[in-house]
Short mmCIF file of C-alpha atoms and ligand atoms in Angstrom, two decimals:
data_model
loop_
_atom_site.label_atom_id
_atom_site.label_comp_id
_atom_site.label_asym_id
_atom_site.label_seq_id
_atom_site.Cartn_x
_atom_site.Cartn_y
_atom_site.Cartn_z
CA MET K 1 8.54 1.51 8.91
CA GLN K 2 9.58 3.59 5.91
CA LEU K 3 8.94 7.33 5.86
CA PHE K 4 7.54 8.97 2.73
CA ILE K 5 6.67 12.63 2.26
CA ASP K 6 3.24 13.46 0.85
CA THR K 7 3.73 16.53 -1.34
CA ALA K 8 4.85 17.83 -4.73
CA ASN K 9 6.58 20.84 -3.14
CA VAL K 10 10.21 20.38 -4.19
CA GLN K 11 11.59 22.71 -1.48
CA GLU K 12 9.95 20.55 1.18
CA ILE K 13 11.16 17.34 -0.48
CA ARG K 14 14.72 18.69 -0.76
CA THR K 15 14.76 19.72 2.91
CA ALA K 16 13.36 16.38 4.13
CA ALA K 17 15.77 14.45 1.90
CA GLY K 18 18.61 16.40 3.54
CA TRP K 19 17.59 15.02 6.94
CA GLY K 20 18.67 11.55 5.79
CA ILE K 21 15.51 9.71 6.84
CA LEU K 22 13.36 10.06 3.71
CA ASP K 23 12.57 6.83 1.84
CA GLY K 24 10.10 7.97 -0.82
CA VAL K 25 7.43 10.42 -2.00
CA THR K 26 3.70 10.23 -2.62
CA THR K 27 1.94 12.74 -4.85
CA ASN K 28 -1.65 13.18 -5.94
CA PRO K 29 -3.46 15.48 -8.41
CA THR K 30 -4.09 18.06 -5.66
CA HIS K 31 -0.37 18.23 -4.81
CA ILE K 32 0.50 18.67 -8.49
CA PHE K 33 -2.09 21.47 -8.79
CA LYS K 34 -0.75 23.19 -5.66
CA SER K 35 2.84 23.06 -6.98
CA GLY K 36 1.70 25.46 -9.73
CA ARG K 37 4.16 23.82 -12.13
CA PRO K 38 3.89 21.69 -15.29
CA PHE K 39 3.34 18.02 -14.38
CA GLU K 40 6.38 16.57 -16.15
CA GLU K 41 8.68 19.33 -14.93
CA VAL K 42 7.80 18.95 -11.25
CA LEU K 43 7.98 15.14 -11.48
CA GLN K 44 11.41 15.29 -13.11
CA GLU K 45 12.67 17.44 -10.27
CA ILE K 46 11.18 15.16 -7.59
CA PHE K 47 12.81 12.09 -9.20
CA SER K 48 16.15 13.93 -9.26
CA ILE K 49 15.97 14.63 -5.49
CA VAL K 50 14.83 11.27 -4.09
CA ASP K 51 16.14 7.86 -5.14
CA GLY K 52 13.21 5.85 -3.80
CA PRO K 53 9.62 4.93 -4.68
CA ILE K 54 7.64 7.95 -5.95
CA SER K 55 3.89 7.55 -6.41
CA VAL K 56 2.28 9.31 -9.36
CA GLU K 57 -1.52 9.15 -9.63
CA THR K 58 -3.53 8.18 -12.70
CA VAL K 59 -6.71 10.08 -13.56
CA SER K 60 -8.60 7.84 -16.02
CA LEU K 61 -11.76 6.12 -14.84
CA GLU K 62 -11.55 3.17 -17.28
CA ALA K 63 -9.08 0.29 -16.85
CA ALA K 64 -7.61 0.70 -20.35
CA GLY K 65 -6.92 4.38 -19.73
CA ILE K 66 -5.42 3.72 -16.30
CA VAL K 67 -3.15 1.03 -17.78
CA ASN K 68 -1.96 3.43 -20.50
CA GLU K 69 -1.29 6.19 -17.98
CA GLY K 70 0.43 3.69 -15.70
CA ARG K 71 2.73 2.48 -18.49
CA ALA K 72 3.61 6.09 -19.30
CA VAL K 73 4.41 6.81 -15.63
CA ALA K 74 6.54 3.64 -15.42
CA ARG K 75 8.44 4.65 -18.59
CA PHE K 76 9.00 8.14 -17.18
CA HIS K 77 11.28 6.88 -14.39
CA LYS K 78 12.43 3.56 -12.92
CA ASN K 79 11.40 4.69 -9.41
CA ALA K 80 7.83 5.53 -10.40
CA VAL K 81 4.96 3.78 -8.63
CA VAL K 82 1.56 4.06 -10.33
CA LYS K 83 -1.08 5.34 -7.91
CA VAL K 84 -4.55 4.02 -8.73
CA PRO K 85 -7.86 4.69 -6.92
CA VAL K 86 -9.54 1.64 -5.39
CA MET K 87 -12.51 0.92 -7.69
CA VAL K 88 -13.47 -1.88 -10.08
CA GLU K 89 -11.71 -0.34 -13.09
CA GLY K 90 -8.75 0.64 -10.97
CA LEU K 91 -8.17 -2.87 -9.64
CA LYS K 92 -8.57 -4.35 -13.14
CA ALA K 93 -5.78 -2.00 -14.20
CA VAL K 94 -3.66 -2.91 -11.17
CA LYS K 95 -3.86 -6.59 -12.11
CA GLN K 96 -2.66 -5.82 -15.65
CA LEU K 97 0.10 -3.46 -14.49
CA ALA K 98 1.29 -6.05 -11.95
CA ALA K 99 1.44 -8.66 -14.74
CA GLU K 100 3.73 -6.26 -16.62
CA GLY K 101 5.98 -5.86 -13.56
CA ILE K 102 4.83 -2.27 -12.90
CA ARG K 103 4.53 -1.29 -9.23
CA THR K 104 1.25 0.17 -8.01
CA ASN K 105 -0.10 2.04 -5.00
CA VAL K 106 -3.85 1.60 -4.54
CA THR K 107 -5.18 4.80 -3.00
CA LEU K 108 -8.33 6.20 -1.37
CA CYS K 109 -8.72 3.04 0.73
CA PHE K 110 -11.21 3.44 3.60
CA ASN K 111 -11.73 -0.13 4.78
CA ALA K 112 -9.96 -3.47 5.11
CA LEU K 113 -12.11 -5.16 2.45
CA GLN K 114 -10.86 -2.69 -0.18
CA ALA K 115 -7.32 -3.46 1.02
CA TYR K 116 -8.01 -7.18 0.65
CA LEU K 117 -9.19 -6.70 -2.95
CA ALA K 118 -6.15 -4.55 -3.75
CA ALA K 119 -3.85 -7.30 -2.46
CA LYS K 120 -5.69 -9.91 -4.56
CA ALA K 121 -5.21 -7.69 -7.63
CA GLY K 122 -1.45 -7.63 -6.95
CA ALA K 123 -0.98 -4.10 -5.60
CA THR K 124 2.52 -3.27 -4.38
CA TYR K 125 1.15 -0.77 -1.81
CA ILE K 126 -2.25 -0.05 -0.29
CA SER K 127 -2.91 3.49 0.99
CA PRO K 128 -5.49 3.53 3.82
CA PHE K 129 -6.50 7.13 4.57
CA ILE K 130 -6.30 7.58 8.33
CA HIS K 131 -7.22 11.14 9.16
CA ARG K 132 -9.99 11.58 6.59
CA LYS K 133 -11.62 8.48 8.10
CA GLU K 134 -11.17 9.86 11.63
CA GLU K 135 -12.78 13.14 10.49
CA ALA K 136 -15.81 11.12 9.39
CA GLY K 137 -16.10 9.77 12.95
CA GLN K 138 -14.64 6.35 12.07
CA ASP K 139 -11.57 4.53 13.40
CA GLY K 140 -8.66 4.99 10.99
CA LEU K 141 -6.10 3.17 13.11
CA GLU K 142 -8.32 0.15 13.63
CA MET K 143 -8.41 -0.12 9.82
CA ILE K 144 -4.60 -0.39 9.74
CA LYS K 145 -4.66 -3.12 12.39
CA GLU K 146 -7.33 -5.06 10.48
CA ILE K 147 -5.39 -4.86 7.22
CA ARG K 148 -2.18 -5.96 9.00
CA GLY K 149 -4.05 -8.95 10.42
CA ILE K 150 -5.54 -9.96 7.06
CA TYR K 151 -2.29 -9.57 5.11
CA ASP K 152 -0.31 -11.53 7.69
CA ARG K 153 -2.94 -14.27 8.07
CA TYR K 154 -3.19 -14.91 4.33
CA GLY K 155 0.39 -14.07 3.35
CA TYR K 156 -0.35 -11.09 1.07
CA LYS K 157 2.85 -9.23 0.19
CA THR K 158 1.15 -5.85 -0.45
CA LYS K 159 2.74 -3.18 1.75
CA ILE K 160 0.56 -1.03 4.01
CA LEU K 161 1.30 2.63 3.22
CA ALA K 162 -0.56 4.63 5.88
CA ALA K 163 -1.73 7.91 4.32
CA SER K 164 -3.75 11.00 5.17
CA ILE K 165 -1.73 11.69 8.31
CA ARG K 166 -2.26 15.02 10.08
CA THR K 167 -0.81 14.46 13.58
CA THR K 168 2.42 13.05 15.03
CA ARG K 169 0.29 10.83 17.27
CA GLU K 170 -1.07 9.14 14.14
CA VAL K 171 2.51 8.37 13.02
CA LEU K 172 3.22 6.69 16.35
CA GLU K 173 -0.01 4.73 16.13
CA CYS K 174 0.92 3.58 12.61
CA LEU K 175 4.24 2.28 13.99
CA ASN K 176 2.40 0.41 16.73
CA ALA K 177 -0.17 -0.97 14.29
CA GLY K 178 2.50 -2.45 12.00
CA ALA K 179 2.26 -0.19 8.93
CA ASP K 180 5.09 -0.82 6.45
CA VAL K 181 5.25 2.80 5.31
CA CYS K 182 3.81 6.08 6.55
CA THR K 183 3.47 9.07 4.25
CA MET K 184 2.93 12.50 5.78
CA PRO K 185 3.05 16.24 5.08
CA PHE K 186 6.32 18.11 5.63
CA ASN K 187 5.16 19.84 8.84
CA ILE K 188 4.34 16.51 10.50
CA MET K 189 7.67 14.96 9.51
CA GLU K 190 9.47 17.99 10.94
CA SER K 191 7.42 17.79 14.15
CA LEU K 192 8.57 14.20 14.74
CA TYR K 193 11.96 15.59 15.81
CA HIS K 194 10.63 17.93 18.45
CA HIS K 195 9.72 17.81 22.11
CA SER K 196 9.50 20.84 24.41
CA MET K 197 11.58 19.03 27.08
CA THR K 198 14.34 18.43 24.50
CA ASP K 199 14.46 22.18 23.82
CA ALA K 200 14.45 23.02 27.54
CA GLY K 201 17.12 20.41 28.32
CA LEU K 202 19.35 21.60 25.47
CA LYS K 203 19.05 25.22 26.63
CA MET K 204 20.06 24.23 30.15
CA PHE K 205 23.10 22.25 28.94
CA LEU K 206 24.29 25.04 26.64
CA ASP K 207 23.79 27.72 29.31
CA ASP K 208 25.93 25.68 31.71
CA TRP K 209 28.53 25.02 29.00
CA LYS K 210 29.17 28.78 28.78
CA LYS K 211 30.40 28.61 32.41
CA VAL K 212 32.95 25.84 31.67
CA PRO K 213 36.61 27.06 31.32
CA PRO K 214 37.86 27.29 27.68
CA VAL K 215 37.95 23.86 25.99
CA LYS K 216 40.85 22.95 23.66
CA LEU K 217 39.44 19.64 22.40
CA PHE K 218 36.64 21.00 20.18
CA ALA K 219 38.70 23.93 18.90
CA ALA K 220 41.35 21.45 17.73
CA ALA K 221 38.89 19.42 15.61
CA PRO K 222 39.22 20.49 11.93
CA ALA K 223 35.86 21.37 10.33
CA GLY K 224 34.26 18.53 8.39
CA ARG K 225 36.24 15.71 10.04
O1 G3P V 1 -1.45 10.01 0.02
C1 G3P V 1 -2.69 10.40 0.56
C2 G3P V 1 -2.81 11.84 0.70
O2 G3P V 1 -2.36 12.43 -0.48
C3 G3P V 1 -4.11 12.39 1.15
O3 G3P V 1 -3.88 12.99 2.34
O4 G3P V 1 -3.89 14.79 3.93
O5 G3P V 1 -5.16 15.05 1.79
O6 G3P V 1 -6.00 13.51 3.53
P1 G3P V 1 -4.81 14.16 2.93
#
């Protein structure tokens, strides 16, 4: 499963990229607003940090407008993926963009039927929103399993990009449900590394290490080799 970060905060993206496990970025209009920076400027910086798929959302409500915005996004950078809301006009645009070889990420998906339609339209990615669905009292993870089943049964190549993740448990469940990609906020990605027993175990080892007689082996290793 690929790991994407869901933000337009370049400090967070830079830090996560430095960890060596980041495959891509997803943005949305709210992230761009929260960055407090001009759209093109923040995008340019994100593309310079991560060499992987970066989703940029369209805002038109008509297919023709979405297609124009999508072409502009695709021209902006070779790694751009055009993020399009799942709706009639959106999926008409996705079909056209796919015919032009432009990659798309169909977003705001809340059930498997929408995911099925996105796949039929030729979407590269589908973004089912897990946590927002859970907050509405519905089963977000079951949706991922259903989409996985439908795509596998009928051979759709659209990748499942699990989105709206707010807990590490949801990341694990996405892995178990067969998501192709999981996009998450910085704090959740950082939390994936941690376990209180790891911290306690490390402290114990390092405390005991202080009692070991001086070690020549590590001192002899030149820095950076
Ligand atoms: O990519 C989907 C994401 O941007 C929405 O997530 O956390 O706002 O529900 P969230």
